[in-house]
Amino acid sequence: MLVVEGGHPLDGAVTCSGSKNALLPIAAAALLTEEKVTVRRVPDLADVRLILNILEGLGCIVDWDHGSASVEIQARELPSGEAAWEDVRRMRGSVYVLGPLLARTGSAKVSLPGGCVIGQRPIDIHLRGLEGLGAKVEIDHGHVVASVPGGRLQGAHLYVGGSSGSSVGGTGNIMMAACLAEGVSILEGAACEPEIVDLGKLLISMGAKIEGLGSPRIVITGVEALGGCEHEVIPDRIEAGTYVIAGAMTGGRVKVEGCDPGHLAVMLARLHEAGVPLELGPGFIETQPYDPRDPAEGLRATDVTTLPYPGFPTDLQAQWMALMTQARGLSVITEKIYPDRYMHMPELLRLGAELRRQNAGTAIVQGGARLSGAPVTASDLRASAALVLAGLVAEDETEIHRVYHIDRGYERIEERLQGLGAVIRRESDPWQV
Ligand code: EPU
């Protein structure tokens, strides 16, 4: 568990890691070629270990050099076209192996991931897209069993969004598969997230022909084979955003280095609206010291609505809620991607936050609460981050249990926060289940 002692002002610099959500599809894309793919700026995270284990299970040779944060992946032969439930159930991102496996080998068997704590997370968009490229897809005993009757996928004009708008994973999976399809594929309603742009750049370095990255219309001209390449993953915008919010919450000076402020434009605009003083420059964001509780100059309640990129990211919604517990006034948070992604609310209530659900997808935060430390339980990755943030301003100690969630997406969070002056330690968890 993590134990945070609240009330210590933060001051210092923290360097951003590589993006987990860019790395996961990028690692899977190595399945598309028999040549070696080298990836740099690889974050040392539980989810990264998991995708690399899955790739090894499929027959890849994986060499992860932790010292230089780089991984070499070579999928010379792929004798096993199967990703088992045991792995997929632990991380939904494992489903990224489906498109590349199918395109490269003509068949794939990947366990269906099922729901998770942030809500129902179907993969119908992925499956419909692959069917649109000519694959035959069946669900058999909890597995997706896919094959390519003609031997090679065929380019097609597809809509790759769903009822909540674009899908990051669906776009990535279909884009990877279309790179080896015969002919031109047009993906309409594609995700514009920087992680998808980064995946596309890797694919282009491997020899793929892709246009329109970062727009909702991606055009891919299939090629017969892809080759190896070297690629550096983009910085993790969600990790960066979390540390910026830590600075804003505590009123400290926190400089987040090695990030791309352009990827966080909407969050930065909302922070400006909320009265948080910031300095930005190439590759950095720095919160400036201020008193969040100052009645005139302090933190103001500011509404957010989560939306696909470039909208406010759902992966920063829980952290924003923690911030708003300290603001002056009432704020409304609307979750448009995962309407049930509010598992952090009961835990924030235990710390003394004043919050309530309004209706599906909406939460109201009454700011200005004096938080006091208590034991709380993390339910998912971003919810855990919100609890750590709340702990930074709560009186006395906050114990955050089940922190394995946080280790899925934040590299050595306690060391980084200690470097900023936070009083936080990791202890063995007597309640660990
Ligand atoms: N959706 C469908 N059908 C599909 C796929 C998605 O209905 O086949 C729905 C989802 O239920 C959701 C919406 O479409 O309502 C968007 O889902 P999306 O496919 O974009 O999400 P994802 O690819 O499964 C990635 C990140 C998530 C992040 C979301 C949204 C990875 C590995 N995961 O998930 O990250 O919340 O995009 O930005 O990239 C996290 O890092 O904590 C995390 C959960």
XYZ file of N, CA and C and ligand atoms in Angstrom, residues 20-21 24 92-93 96 118 120-126 164 166-170 193 314-315 337-338 341 381-382, ligand 1:
128
model
N 2.150 4.657 -21.795
C 1.682 3.270 -21.723
C 0.713 2.971 -22.861
N -0.238 3.878 -23.080
C -1.286 3.573 -24.059
C -0.807 3.702 -25.502
N 1.470 0.025 -25.803
C 0.770 -1.272 -25.923
C 0.491 -1.636 -27.389
N -6.976 -5.246 -20.785
C -7.743 -5.191 -22.025
C -6.890 -4.838 -23.229
N -5.798 -4.114 -22.984
C -4.920 -3.711 -24.091
C -4.357 -4.911 -24.846
N -5.000 -5.836 -28.561
C -4.260 -5.245 -29.685
C -3.502 -6.290 -30.506
N -14.384 -0.002 -14.799
C -14.827 1.315 -15.281
C -16.049 1.210 -16.187
N -18.772 -1.377 -18.919
C -18.763 -2.352 -20.010
C -17.753 -1.897 -21.040
N -16.930 -2.766 -21.508
C -15.981 -2.324 -22.535
C -15.972 -3.352 -23.663
N -16.981 -3.270 -24.527
C -17.070 -4.261 -25.603
C -15.949 -4.073 -26.634
N -15.766 -5.070 -27.507
C -14.788 -4.905 -28.594
C -15.466 -5.091 -29.955
N -16.782 -4.804 -29.975
C -17.525 -4.989 -31.233
C -16.955 -4.159 -32.384
N -16.435 -2.969 -32.070
C -15.893 -2.110 -33.145
C -14.669 -2.782 -33.776
N -13.810 -3.370 -32.934
C -12.621 -4.072 -33.443
C -13.075 -5.207 -34.382
N -20.318 5.914 -28.542
C -19.671 6.984 -27.759
C -18.673 7.769 -28.599
N -15.476 7.921 -31.351
C -14.377 7.109 -31.876
C -13.857 6.139 -30.817
N -13.176 5.101 -31.280
C -12.581 4.118 -30.368
C -11.075 4.078 -30.603
N -10.347 4.304 -29.517
C -8.884 4.294 -29.605
C -8.412 2.901 -30.019
N -8.830 1.892 -29.235
C -8.369 0.526 -29.501
C -8.870 0.002 -30.843
N -10.141 0.296 -31.166
C -10.704 -0.176 -32.430
C -9.930 0.413 -33.606
N -6.484 10.429 -31.117
C -5.599 10.485 -29.943
C -4.129 10.455 -30.360
N -10.867 11.166 -20.460
C -11.484 10.392 -19.369
C -10.427 9.900 -18.387
N -9.213 9.690 -18.862
C -8.155 9.181 -17.976
C -7.644 10.240 -16.999
N -17.381 9.124 -21.883
C -16.753 7.931 -22.472
C -17.168 6.689 -21.682
N -17.026 6.756 -20.351
C -17.402 5.637 -19.471
C -18.323 6.186 -18.384
N -17.628 5.484 -14.733
C -16.252 5.563 -14.227
C -16.175 6.507 -13.024
N -6.771 2.087 -12.199
C -5.545 2.871 -12.324
C -5.724 4.364 -12.029
N -6.651 4.997 -12.721
C -6.763 6.461 -12.578
C -7.441 6.834 -11.261
N -16.348 0.947 -27.304
C -17.332 0.159 -27.847
N -16.970 -0.894 -28.639
C -15.658 -1.167 -28.904
C -14.650 -0.348 -28.345
C -15.028 0.709 -27.543
O -18.516 0.391 -27.625
O -15.401 -2.124 -29.639
C -16.736 2.081 -26.452
C -16.154 1.976 -25.044
O -16.969 1.190 -24.204
C -16.059 3.419 -24.619
C -15.722 4.121 -25.935
O -16.136 3.234 -26.988
O -17.300 3.878 -24.194
C -14.261 4.466 -26.121
O -13.451 3.309 -25.899
P -12.035 3.147 -26.582
O -12.098 1.994 -27.535
O -11.610 4.453 -27.131
O -11.145 2.735 -25.351
P -9.994 1.652 -25.269
O -9.212 1.634 -26.523
O -10.554 0.368 -24.758
C -8.208 3.341 -24.392
C -7.282 3.432 -23.212
C -8.077 3.752 -21.961
C -8.829 5.060 -22.181
C -9.720 4.954 -23.434
C -10.427 6.233 -23.784
C -5.555 1.877 -23.814
C -4.865 0.586 -23.572
N -6.611 2.155 -23.052
O -9.109 2.270 -24.111
O -7.112 3.944 -20.934
O -9.624 5.342 -21.066
O -8.900 4.576 -24.559
O -9.504 7.250 -24.008
O -5.134 2.659 -24.657
C -6.238 3.893 -18.761
O -5.111 4.092 -19.255
O -6.467 3.988 -17.526
C -7.353 3.553 -19.642
C -8.460 2.974 -19.196
